[in-house]
Amino acid sequence: MSNTQLASVLDRVDADFDKALERLFALLRIKSISADPAFAEDCKAAAKHLAGEIEGLGFNAEVRPTAGHPAIVATAKGNTGKRPHVLFYGHYDVQPVDPLNLWHRPPFEPVVTKHADGRDIIVARGAQDDKGQLSTFVEACRAWVNVTGSLPIDLTICIEGEEEIGSKNFVPFLEANKKDLAADFAVVCDTGMWDPSTPAITTSLRGLVYEEVKITAANRDLHSGIYGGGARNPIRVLTNILGKLHDDNGRITIPGFYDGVKDLPADILAQWKGLGLTAESFLKPIGLSIPAGEKGRELIEQITSRPTCDINGIVGGYTGEGSKTVIASHASAKVSFRIVEGQDPGKIRDAFRKFVTSQLPGDCTAEFLDHSNAPAIALDWNMKPLAAARDALTDEWGKQALLIGSGASIPIVADFKRTLGLDSLLIGFGLDDDNIHSPNEKYDLKSFHKGIRSWARIIAALADVKK
Amino acid sequence: MSNTQLASVLDRVDADFDKALERLFALLRIKSISADPAFAEDCKAAAKHLAGEIEGLGFNAEVRPTAGHPAIVATAKGNTGKRPHVLFYGHYDVQPVDPLNLWHRPPFEPVVTKHADGRDIIVARGAQDDKGQLSTFVEACRAWVNVTGSLPIDLTICIEGEEEIGSKNFVPFLEANKKDLAADFAVVCDTGMWDPSTPAITTSLRGLVYEEVKITAANRDLHSGIYGGGARNPIRVLTNILGKLHDDNGRITIPGFYDGVKDLPADILAQWKGLGLTAESFLKPIGLSIPAGEKGRELIEQITSRPTCDINGIVGGYTGEGSKTVIASHASAKVSFRIVEGQDPGKIRDAFRKFVTSQLPGDCTAEFLDHSNAPAIALDWNMKPLAAARDALTDEWGKQALLIGSGASIPIVADFKRTLGLDSLLIGFGLDDDNIHSPNEKYDLKSFHKGIRSWARIIAALADVKK
């Protein structure tokens, strides 16, 4: 790869940036909310629109049906079979916009505006997750094709429309389209930077066990004046059991929960400590000051390498205005566990259920619902494309790209490995304050611009990776 | 009082019963739901209708405005000032009917139908609470007036329209109408029988301290993938604190909570034990089998003479269908205490608040809302009208009337004492399975019929009480 060629591509990215922004806006205007059936046609429209854009870059791009919203499969016409073959993944669907009244502008009317601290930001639902992010890759391809007439790597692009609702129809789709999706490795643009000036590649992801538990006592709601003191109160039972999930040191008390969990290697821990993630930098913006996880662990361990348990929702009895002297017949909670390498999701689920049922007093029953059961992912730090991409990112940002763990789960990474046999390279330009899944989602203009430039460089670097 | 006169009155009750039922139905058809402003005109209509009925019995009956729904004040024209003067209290307002889909019939179209076990029952919203109950007294007056031309006692009737929403405007109304409400003692028909064949007079009522607590951590909802393990979870904090409200023996752990609580006198406890209230009889109908209160206490103590704590509602985070990996910024619960004689409601409230705040981890705040703060009531078992009424009830039902404690609160009883200086006699004919405040509210036809007969006898008995 000649350096002058890459320099021309990067110049082209800069020169074309205003138009790239216009193209992103066109995509952001499509209300492709996958969770709500009322927007099914918008999802189709987004798939069609994106396929058209990709087709224009010299791809055979098809919108293919799934059991849910359609997916795009696009194969570069210039693929040779002799160069490193990348499968790029993104998703065109977005989260619902509720609560709408908390948005400062209509969520599907994108604008560039100023953040309170002066940064230029793109505001719209999907500005980051994942329309903005996937567009950084597509725009980098455009610059390559426009300058050199083709791409320096073999490339298949696959973009789905149900990531925000669990990709349940996408896994069978991968199975059914295995042949067309064959590649050497996958590249996913759905993760974040370390901070606004430090790029990162995500090499580990926590898994997710998500359970719902419902505890039932009496066969109907009761008047607490008549039955209070005599009848079992399921909210009391639920709070009593859930209140014991952690000990005073923040450790999870479920027997066997930490089985198989390893401490970080000393060198990695030392490296992470050097990153300077502090309560001041991480917690202060959300109004907190004290790391809430296991005592004796670094904050960065608490949020990335240690398993956690959170109660994500709880409800029971009377929750309206004012008061009602009721003893509810049932109460329920949603409880999730971020799990790490070495933990088996099935065992964690069973241990949680046993923890609850073993503490149930007489007259109570517990029902469970399994919402997620995904293992943690640890990528191979020695994977060749990773080193290449890391150097390319470092060149673009003028700062060493970090290899980081993410506290979140991206189940598709496990699906790519299991279904297609592919390792994934997780690179993205999101920031912690992007408000994804929340009102006023944004993407830094700098993330979008330097994201495109980063991919332009990474594509060049990957072209040089030995097959 | 001549026995033949009373016998004639009782005969009249029986002869007139079908028409009494028709009159009750007319009252039940009026949708006097006090909680919903949409039914304000219906509340007025109910007051007017009832005042008209009472006027017809030889009263000066007025519908008087309050700051909310109006109240009725009716003074018998035959009052002499020389006979025992009774202030009768009831309420014409009813609870909302939601959830409407659980009713087997329209709630404001009363019918007499068969209970599953063969009992004849009146089904409608308000059939018992309190339109059915107050009508037993009004119909007894009617029988007396129709047979003898007047009442044997001095009587003032006061019926309010906001009992179901806390009587907040009724206490100032009592203050403002003190002179017109002067009497020797109050009679309230809003309580229950011991069982379907055993009449009862309620002589103690638990008080009610009802608190709402809201715990806040971060300044917004967080993604548990990014912040899980590092950020404080207010639902975890709430469940942890509420889960410690009771120890393993069912005792409330708030320091000082039991200060001033006395054990029942041995003779009363012995009498109560003899009543044969069992888990089988009391808990089985609601699907339970194990008394859930303090270990070592009789079930009847747990539900009447012992203070209790119930969590009446809890809510936080995501409570919809499916799952959301959110760490909520706040969570809240409604917690109520049934308190007994010797406990100070203000102290209990303060102790609860201290219990919560003393356990708050850093970064969390707690806000409290005071929904109720009413002391327990213990009536004088030696009050003269009580013995008279007890004998009258025993005569009607052929079974010794019991003096019982109620687990519920009737704040108006404390208000009558404080505002008007009156002790109250609490007599009613409700049963535990009447579904008050719930769908399919009912009143046993026998309760209505023998309730009227009971009051006819009690009125005769009270006439003989020395002033």
mmCIF file of C-alpha atoms in Angstrom, chain A residues 206 208 210 212 217-233 235-236 239-240 242-244 246-247 250 282-294 299 302-303 308-327 334 336 338 362-363 371 406-408 432-433 435-438, chain B residues 206 208 210 212 217-233 235-236 239-240 242-244 246-247 250 282-294 299 302-303 308-327 334 336 338 362-363 371 406-408 432-433 435-438:
data_model
loop_
_atom_site.group_PDB
_atom_site.id
_atom_site.type_symbol
_atom_site.label_atom_id
_atom_site.label_comp_id
_atom_site.label_asym_id
_atom_site.label_seq_id
_atom_site.Cartn_x
_atom_site.Cartn_y
_atom_site.Cartn_z
ATOM 1 C CA ARG A 206 -19.041 -9.288 29.550
ATOM 2 C CA LEU A 208 -25.400 -11.249 30.229
ATOM 3 C CA TYR A 210 -31.070 -11.585 32.596
ATOM 4 C CA GLU A 212 -37.261 -12.022 35.734
ATOM 5 C CA ALA A 217 -48.424 -15.229 47.954
ATOM 6 C CA ALA A 218 -52.202 -14.790 48.433
ATOM 7 C CA ASN A 219 -54.670 -15.537 45.661
ATOM 8 C CA ARG A 220 -55.781 -11.882 45.513
ATOM 9 C CA ASP A 221 -54.812 -8.412 46.698
ATOM 10 C CA LEU A 222 -55.685 -7.963 50.373
ATOM 11 C CA HIS A 223 -56.668 -5.061 52.643
ATOM 12 C CA SER A 224 -53.724 -4.471 54.970
ATOM 13 C CA GLY A 225 -56.074 -3.381 57.760
ATOM 14 C CA ILE A 226 -57.739 -6.766 57.799
ATOM 15 C CA TYR A 227 -54.842 -9.040 56.857
ATOM 16 C CA GLY A 228 -51.765 -6.999 57.796
ATOM 17 C CA GLY A 229 -49.597 -8.991 60.178
ATOM 18 C CA GLY A 230 -51.251 -12.290 59.346
ATOM 19 C CA ALA A 231 -50.826 -12.616 55.587
ATOM 20 C CA ARG A 232 -47.548 -13.064 53.738
ATOM 21 C CA ASN A 233 -46.506 -9.946 51.807
ATOM 22 C CA ILE A 235 -43.002 -7.452 48.279
ATOM 23 C CA ARG A 236 -41.509 -8.023 51.709
ATOM 24 C CA THR A 239 -37.023 -7.202 48.978
ATOM 25 C CA ASN A 240 -35.728 -9.476 51.697
ATOM 26 C CA LEU A 242 -32.971 -9.386 46.676
ATOM 27 C CA GLY A 243 -31.580 -7.303 49.530
ATOM 28 C CA LYS A 244 -29.264 -10.194 50.348
ATOM 29 C CA HIS A 246 -24.754 -8.471 47.896
ATOM 30 C CA ASP A 247 -22.757 -8.531 51.112
ATOM 31 C CA GLY A 250 -20.305 -5.448 47.459
ATOM 32 C CA PHE A 282 -16.230 8.400 35.287
ATOM 33 C CA LEU A 283 -18.798 8.917 38.026
ATOM 34 C CA LYS A 284 -18.928 12.672 38.529
ATOM 35 C CA PRO A 285 -20.715 13.325 35.188
ATOM 36 C CA ILE A 286 -23.567 11.101 36.349
ATOM 37 C CA GLY A 287 -23.784 12.730 39.771
ATOM 38 C CA LEU A 288 -21.945 10.045 41.734
ATOM 39 C CA SER A 289 -18.610 9.924 43.512
ATOM 40 C CA ILE A 290 -18.101 6.499 45.101
ATOM 41 C CA PRO A 291 -17.390 3.308 43.112
ATOM 42 C CA ALA A 292 -20.212 0.982 44.147
ATOM 43 C CA GLY A 293 -18.726 -2.395 43.263
ATOM 44 C CA GLU A 294 -16.602 -4.901 45.154
ATOM 45 C CA LEU A 299 -13.144 0.989 39.414
ATOM 46 C CA GLN A 302 -15.630 -3.206 38.654
ATOM 47 C CA ILE A 303 -17.014 -2.025 35.326
ATOM 48 C CA THR A 308 -21.888 -7.827 38.564
ATOM 49 C CA CYS A 309 -25.514 -8.079 39.537
ATOM 50 C CA ASP A 310 -28.051 -5.307 39.019
ATOM 51 C CA ILE A 311 -31.740 -5.127 39.739
ATOM 52 C CA ASN A 312 -32.973 -3.435 36.560
ATOM 53 C CA GLY A 313 -36.590 -3.144 37.561
ATOM 54 C CA ILE A 314 -38.963 -3.937 40.379
ATOM 55 C CA VAL A 315 -42.722 -3.564 40.742
ATOM 56 C CA GLY A 316 -45.444 -4.668 43.098
ATOM 57 C CA GLY A 317 -48.586 -3.429 44.837
ATOM 58 C CA TYR A 318 -49.892 0.100 44.553
ATOM 59 C CA THR A 319 -47.563 2.467 42.717
ATOM 60 C CA GLY A 320 -49.893 5.340 41.803
ATOM 61 C CA GLU A 321 -50.328 8.703 43.444
ATOM 62 C CA GLY A 322 -51.207 8.782 47.112
ATOM 63 C CA SER A 323 -51.670 5.716 49.234
ATOM 64 C CA LYS A 324 -53.544 2.434 49.240
ATOM 65 C CA THR A 325 -53.497 0.018 52.142
ATOM 66 C CA VAL A 326 -53.069 -3.064 50.030
ATOM 67 C CA ILE A 327 -51.086 -6.253 50.430
ATOM 68 C CA LYS A 334 -35.854 -8.005 36.653
ATOM 69 C CA SER A 336 -29.341 -9.133 35.440
ATOM 70 C CA ARG A 338 -22.883 -9.179 33.742
ATOM 71 C CA GLY A 362 -44.032 -21.106 53.094
ATOM 72 C CA ASP A 363 -47.113 -20.046 51.105
ATOM 73 C CA HIS A 371 -34.564 -12.901 29.079
ATOM 74 C CA SER A 406 -16.263 -3.566 27.732
ATOM 75 C CA GLY A 407 -18.778 -4.027 30.477
ATOM 76 C CA ALA A 408 -21.552 -4.456 27.937
ATOM 77 C CA ASP A 432 -19.806 7.510 27.272
ATOM 78 C CA ASP A 433 -21.923 10.667 27.045
ATOM 79 C CA ASN A 435 -26.949 9.032 25.427
ATOM 80 C CA ILE A 436 -27.510 5.925 23.380
ATOM 81 C CA HIS A 437 -30.900 4.328 24.153
ATOM 82 C CA SER A 438 -31.804 7.648 25.849
ATOM 83 C CA ARG B 206 -55.015 0.141 64.938
ATOM 84 C CA LEU B 208 -51.805 3.995 60.539
ATOM 85 C CA TYR B 210 -48.066 5.493 55.890
ATOM 86 C CA GLU B 212 -43.491 6.881 50.836
ATOM 87 C CA ALA B 217 -28.565 7.775 43.113
ATOM 88 C CA ALA B 218 -27.305 8.889 39.666
ATOM 89 C CA ASN B 219 -28.662 11.991 37.945
ATOM 90 C CA ARG B 220 -30.091 9.904 35.075
ATOM 91 C CA ASP B 221 -30.872 6.336 34.081
ATOM 92 C CA LEU B 222 -27.690 4.476 33.133
ATOM 93 C CA HIS B 223 -26.772 1.618 30.784
ATOM 94 C CA SER B 224 -25.865 -1.326 32.992
ATOM 95 C CA GLY B 225 -23.308 -2.517 30.446
ATOM 96 C CA ILE B 226 -21.310 0.661 30.815
ATOM 97 C CA TYR B 227 -21.923 1.507 34.468
ATOM 98 C CA GLY B 228 -22.891 -1.843 36.021
ATOM 99 C CA GLY B 229 -20.571 -2.593 38.928
ATOM 100 C CA GLY B 230 -19.371 0.981 39.248
ATOM 101 C CA ALA B 231 -22.541 2.975 39.743
ATOM 102 C CA ARG B 232 -24.835 2.803 42.748
ATOM 103 C CA ASN B 233 -28.146 1.073 41.994
ATOM 104 C CA ILE B 235 -33.227 -0.455 43.645
ATOM 105 C CA ARG B 236 -30.461 -2.490 45.231
ATOM 106 C CA THR B 239 -34.405 -3.655 48.598
ATOM 107 C CA ASN B 240 -31.445 -3.982 50.912
ATOM 108 C CA LEU B 242 -36.529 -2.664 53.181
ATOM 109 C CA GLY B 243 -35.396 -6.288 53.305
ATOM 110 C CA LYS B 244 -34.082 -5.638 56.807
ATOM 111 C CA HIS B 246 -38.186 -7.593 59.740
ATOM 112 C CA ASP B 247 -35.988 -10.130 61.484
ATOM 113 C CA GLY B 250 -41.157 -11.524 61.946
ATOM 114 C CA PHE B 282 -58.826 -16.979 58.122
ATOM 115 C CA LEU B 283 -55.990 -17.665 55.683
ATOM 116 C CA LYS B 284 -57.225 -20.615 53.632
ATOM 117 C CA PRO B 285 -59.829 -18.557 51.733
ATOM 118 C CA ILE B 286 -57.052 -16.282 50.441
ATOM 119 C CA GLY B 287 -54.808 -19.181 49.445
ATOM 120 C CA LEU B 288 -52.459 -19.070 52.430
ATOM 121 C CA SER B 289 -51.835 -21.377 55.373
ATOM 122 C CA ILE B 290 -49.085 -19.939 57.596
ATOM 123 C CA PRO B 291 -49.564 -16.887 59.839
ATOM 124 C CA ALA B 292 -46.858 -14.486 58.647
ATOM 125 C CA GLY B 293 -46.529 -12.225 61.677
ATOM 126 C CA GLU B 294 -44.403 -12.349 64.807
ATOM 127 C CA LEU B 299 -52.869 -15.130 64.648
ATOM 128 C CA GLN B 302 -50.943 -10.563 64.721
ATOM 129 C CA ILE B 303 -53.890 -9.066 62.899
ATOM 130 C CA THR B 308 -47.213 -4.429 61.784
ATOM 131 C CA CYS B 309 -45.258 -3.157 58.824
ATOM 132 C CA ASP B 310 -46.242 -3.777 55.221
ATOM 133 C CA ILE B 311 -44.674 -2.662 51.984
ATOM 134 C CA ASN B 312 -47.800 -1.688 50.018
ATOM 135 C CA GLY B 313 -46.055 -0.811 46.782
ATOM 136 C CA ILE B 314 -42.639 -0.674 45.191
ATOM 137 C CA VAL B 315 -41.455 0.525 41.803
ATOM 138 C CA GLY B 316 -38.204 1.322 40.078
ATOM 139 C CA GLY B 317 -36.393 0.899 36.756
ATOM 140 C CA TYR B 318 -37.848 -0.964 33.799
ATOM 141 C CA THR B 319 -41.102 -2.750 34.532
ATOM 142 C CA GLY B 320 -42.505 -3.329 31.040
ATOM 143 C CA GLU B 321 -42.464 -6.449 28.903
ATOM 144 C CA GLY B 322 -39.127 -8.026 28.140
ATOM 145 C CA SER B 323 -35.835 -6.680 29.391
ATOM 146 C CA LYS B 324 -33.869 -3.455 29.496
ATOM 147 C CA THR B 325 -30.338 -3.243 30.822
ATOM 148 C CA VAL B 326 -30.884 -0.097 32.794
ATOM 149 C CA ILE B 327 -29.689 1.145 36.152
ATOM 150 C CA LYS B 334 -44.876 2.852 49.955
ATOM 151 C CA SER B 336 -47.213 1.446 56.093
ATOM 152 C CA ARG B 338 -50.445 -0.460 61.618
ATOM 153 C CA GLY B 362 -22.818 7.447 49.956
ATOM 154 C CA ASP B 363 -24.129 9.066 46.775
ATOM 155 C CA HIS B 371 -49.496 9.837 53.560
ATOM 156 C CA SER B 406 -59.938 -4.276 64.341
ATOM 157 C CA GLY B 407 -56.673 -4.266 62.425
ATOM 158 C CA ALA B 408 -57.877 -1.415 60.257
ATOM 159 C CA ASP B 432 -64.463 -10.488 55.607
ATOM 160 C CA ASP B 433 -65.521 -11.731 52.188
ATOM 161 C CA ASN B 435 -64.759 -7.500 48.729
ATOM 162 C CA ILE B 436 -64.906 -3.904 49.850
ATOM 163 C CA HIS B 437 -62.593 -1.694 47.752
ATOM 164 C CA SER B 438 -62.428 -4.594 45.263
#
